[in-house]
CSV table of C-alpha atoms in Angstrom, one decimal:
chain,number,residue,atom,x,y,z
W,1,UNK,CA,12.7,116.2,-58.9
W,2,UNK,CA,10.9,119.2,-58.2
W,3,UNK,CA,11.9,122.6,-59.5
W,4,UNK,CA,10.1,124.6,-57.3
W,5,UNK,CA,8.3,124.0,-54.1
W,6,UNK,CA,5.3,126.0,-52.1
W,7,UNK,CA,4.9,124.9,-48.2
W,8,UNK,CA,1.3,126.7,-47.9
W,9,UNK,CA,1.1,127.1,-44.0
W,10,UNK,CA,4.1,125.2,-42.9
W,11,UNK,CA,3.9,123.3,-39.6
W,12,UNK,CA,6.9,122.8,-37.1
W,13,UNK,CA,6.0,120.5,-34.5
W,14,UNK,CA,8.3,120.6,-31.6
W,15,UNK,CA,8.2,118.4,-29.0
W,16,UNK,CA,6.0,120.3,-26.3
W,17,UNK,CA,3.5,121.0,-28.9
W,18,UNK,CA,3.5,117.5,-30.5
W,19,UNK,CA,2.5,116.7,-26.9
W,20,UNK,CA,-0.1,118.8,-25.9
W,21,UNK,CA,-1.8,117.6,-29.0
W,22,UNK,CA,-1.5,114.2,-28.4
W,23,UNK,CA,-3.1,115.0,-24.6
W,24,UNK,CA,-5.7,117.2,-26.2
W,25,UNK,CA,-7.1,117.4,-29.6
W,26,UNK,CA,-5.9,114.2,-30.4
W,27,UNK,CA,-7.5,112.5,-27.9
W,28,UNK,CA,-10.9,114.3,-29.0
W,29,UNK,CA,-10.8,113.8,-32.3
W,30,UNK,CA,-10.3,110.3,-31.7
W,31,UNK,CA,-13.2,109.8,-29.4
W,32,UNK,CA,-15.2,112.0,-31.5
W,33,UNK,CA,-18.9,109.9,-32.7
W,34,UNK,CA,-21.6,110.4,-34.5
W,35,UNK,CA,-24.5,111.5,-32.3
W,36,UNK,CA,-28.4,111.8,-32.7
W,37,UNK,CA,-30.3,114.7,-35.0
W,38,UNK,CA,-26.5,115.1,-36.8
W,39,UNK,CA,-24.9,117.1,-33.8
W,40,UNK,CA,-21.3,115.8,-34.7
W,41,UNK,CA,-22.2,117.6,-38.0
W,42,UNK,CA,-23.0,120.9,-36.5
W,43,UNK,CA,-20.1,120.4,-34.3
W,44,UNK,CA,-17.8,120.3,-37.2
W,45,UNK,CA,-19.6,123.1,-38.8
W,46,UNK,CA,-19.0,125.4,-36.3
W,47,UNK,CA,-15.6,124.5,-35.2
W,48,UNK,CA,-14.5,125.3,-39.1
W,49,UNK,CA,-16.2,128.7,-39.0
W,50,UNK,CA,-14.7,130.2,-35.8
W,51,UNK,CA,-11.5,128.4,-37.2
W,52,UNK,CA,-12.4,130.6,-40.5
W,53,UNK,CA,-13.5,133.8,-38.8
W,54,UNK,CA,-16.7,133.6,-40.0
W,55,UNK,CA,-15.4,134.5,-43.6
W,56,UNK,CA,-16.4,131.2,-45.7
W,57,UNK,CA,-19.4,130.8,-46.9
W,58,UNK,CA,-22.2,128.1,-45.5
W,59,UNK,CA,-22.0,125.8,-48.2
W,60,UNK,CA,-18.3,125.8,-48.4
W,61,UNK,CA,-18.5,124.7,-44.6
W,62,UNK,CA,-21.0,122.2,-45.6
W,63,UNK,CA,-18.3,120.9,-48.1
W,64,UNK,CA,-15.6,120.7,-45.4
W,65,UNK,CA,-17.9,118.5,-42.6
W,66,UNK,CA,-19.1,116.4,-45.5
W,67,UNK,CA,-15.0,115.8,-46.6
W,68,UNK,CA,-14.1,114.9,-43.0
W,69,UNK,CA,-16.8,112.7,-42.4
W,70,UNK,CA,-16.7,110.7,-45.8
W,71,UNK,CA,-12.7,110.2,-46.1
W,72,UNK,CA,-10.7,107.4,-46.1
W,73,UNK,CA,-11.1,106.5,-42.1
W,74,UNK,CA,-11.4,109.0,-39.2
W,75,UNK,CA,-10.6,112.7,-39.8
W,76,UNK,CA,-8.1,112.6,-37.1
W,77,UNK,CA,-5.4,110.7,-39.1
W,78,UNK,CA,-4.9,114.4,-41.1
W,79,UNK,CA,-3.9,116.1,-37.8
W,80,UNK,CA,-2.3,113.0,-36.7
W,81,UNK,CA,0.3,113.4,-39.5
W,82,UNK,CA,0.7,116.9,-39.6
W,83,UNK,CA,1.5,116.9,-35.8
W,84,UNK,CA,3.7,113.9,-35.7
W,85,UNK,CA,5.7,115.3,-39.1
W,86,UNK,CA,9.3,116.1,-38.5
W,87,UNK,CA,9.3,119.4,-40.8
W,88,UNK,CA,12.3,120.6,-39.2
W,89,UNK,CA,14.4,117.4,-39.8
W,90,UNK,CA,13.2,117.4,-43.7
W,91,UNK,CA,13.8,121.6,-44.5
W,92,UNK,CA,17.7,121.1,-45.3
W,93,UNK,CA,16.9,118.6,-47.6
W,94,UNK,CA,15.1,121.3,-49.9
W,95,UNK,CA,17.2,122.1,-53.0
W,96,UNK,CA,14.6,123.8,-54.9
W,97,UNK,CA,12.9,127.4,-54.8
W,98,UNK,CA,11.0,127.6,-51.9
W,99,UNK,CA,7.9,129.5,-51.4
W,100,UNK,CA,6.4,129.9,-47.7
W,101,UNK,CA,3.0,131.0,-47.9
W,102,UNK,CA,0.9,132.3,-44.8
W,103,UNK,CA,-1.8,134.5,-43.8
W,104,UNK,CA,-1.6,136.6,-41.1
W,105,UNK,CA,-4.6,135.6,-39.7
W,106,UNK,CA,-3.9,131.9,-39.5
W,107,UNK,CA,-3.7,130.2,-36.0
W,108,UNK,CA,-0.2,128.5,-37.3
W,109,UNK,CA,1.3,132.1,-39.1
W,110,UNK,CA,3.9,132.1,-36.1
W,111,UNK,CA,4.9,128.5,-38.0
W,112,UNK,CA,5.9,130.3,-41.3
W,113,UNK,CA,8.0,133.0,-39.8
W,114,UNK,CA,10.2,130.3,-37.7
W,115,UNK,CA,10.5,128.0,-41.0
W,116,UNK,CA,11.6,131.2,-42.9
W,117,UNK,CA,13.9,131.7,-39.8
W,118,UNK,CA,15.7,128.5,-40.1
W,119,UNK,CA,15.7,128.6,-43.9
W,120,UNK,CA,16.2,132.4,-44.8
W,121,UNK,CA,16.3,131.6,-48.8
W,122,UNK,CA,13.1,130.6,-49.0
W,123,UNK,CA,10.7,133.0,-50.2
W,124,UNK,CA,7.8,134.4,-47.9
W,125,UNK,CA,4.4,135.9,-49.0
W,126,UNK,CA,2.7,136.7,-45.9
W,127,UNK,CA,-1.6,137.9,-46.7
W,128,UNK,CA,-3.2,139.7,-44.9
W,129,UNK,CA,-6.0,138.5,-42.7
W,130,UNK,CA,-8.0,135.6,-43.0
W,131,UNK,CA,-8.6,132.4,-41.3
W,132,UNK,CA,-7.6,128.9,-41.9
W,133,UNK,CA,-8.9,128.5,-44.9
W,134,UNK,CA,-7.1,131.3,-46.9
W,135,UNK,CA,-7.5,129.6,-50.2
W,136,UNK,CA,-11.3,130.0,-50.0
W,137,UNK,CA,-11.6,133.2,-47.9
W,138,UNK,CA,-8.6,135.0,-50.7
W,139,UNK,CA,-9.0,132.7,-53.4
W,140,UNK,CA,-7.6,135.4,-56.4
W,141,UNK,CA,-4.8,136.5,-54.2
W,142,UNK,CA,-3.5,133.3,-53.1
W,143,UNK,CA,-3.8,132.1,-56.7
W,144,UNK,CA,-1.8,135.3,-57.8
W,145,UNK,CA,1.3,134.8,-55.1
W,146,UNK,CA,1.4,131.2,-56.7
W,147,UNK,CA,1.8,132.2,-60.0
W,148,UNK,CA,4.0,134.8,-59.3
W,149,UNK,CA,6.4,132.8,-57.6
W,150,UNK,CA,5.5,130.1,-60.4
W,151,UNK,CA,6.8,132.7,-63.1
W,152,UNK,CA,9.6,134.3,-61.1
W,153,UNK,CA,10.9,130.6,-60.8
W,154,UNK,CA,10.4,129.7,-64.9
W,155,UNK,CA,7.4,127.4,-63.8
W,156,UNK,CA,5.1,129.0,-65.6
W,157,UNK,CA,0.9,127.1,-64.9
């Protein structure tokens, strides 16, 4: 059993939303192929860096296009889960310390407040800015909320 827990960027997926995504992204990523002179590549690249705000570094976004392409099976299947996950359903099973962890400037912050709505003793460290990829674009302060929660918990690293 876990003795402490950190949902980095939580997701609730309500039924509209669950939805729209099956109607929309889904449906894209899905039909998404590889075309000639690797545009899929630059596709993917740029989609991750206006996701990113232009804050992660080119090779970094290289990294990402190359670990979507080269996974086990389509890329889709990632989004697939996280959208078709009943979060909400599995929260009042938590018995541990819970961390929420967001950034402000990620496009599913609005997420994190309404899980630390429905479950107001979890703990909530909220950074500032950023993109989706806060771990690369804040690497030392999303490393230092971990460990402080970590310590404040007796789970030391």
């Amino acid at each position: 059993m876990a003795s402490a827990l950190i949902l980095n960027g939580p997701l609730l997926v309500d039924e509209a939303l669950k939805a729209d995504f099956l109607s929309g992204l889904h449906v894209w990523e899905r039909n998404w192929h590889a075309r000639e002179h690797a545009g899929h590549m630059a596709e993917l690249f740029d989609i991750r860096d206006t996701l990113a705000h232009g804050e992660i570094s080119a090779e970094r976004l290289s990294d990402y296009v190359v670990q979507a392409l080269s996974g086990r099976g389509p890329f889709w299947w990632g989004h697939h889960a996280a959208f078709t996950y009943d979060l909400s359903a599995r929260l009042p099973q938590i018995a541990c310390p819970t961390l929420i962890l967001t950034n402000t400037g990620d496009q599913i912050h609005d997420h994190a407040l309404r899980t630390k709505a429905l479950r107001p003793d979890f703990s909530l460290i909220s950074l500032d800015g950023g993109g989706i990829d806060i771990v690369d674009e804040q690497p030392d302060r999303w490393a230092e909320a971990v460990a402080r929660f970590l310590a404040e918990t007796g789970n030391d690293l």
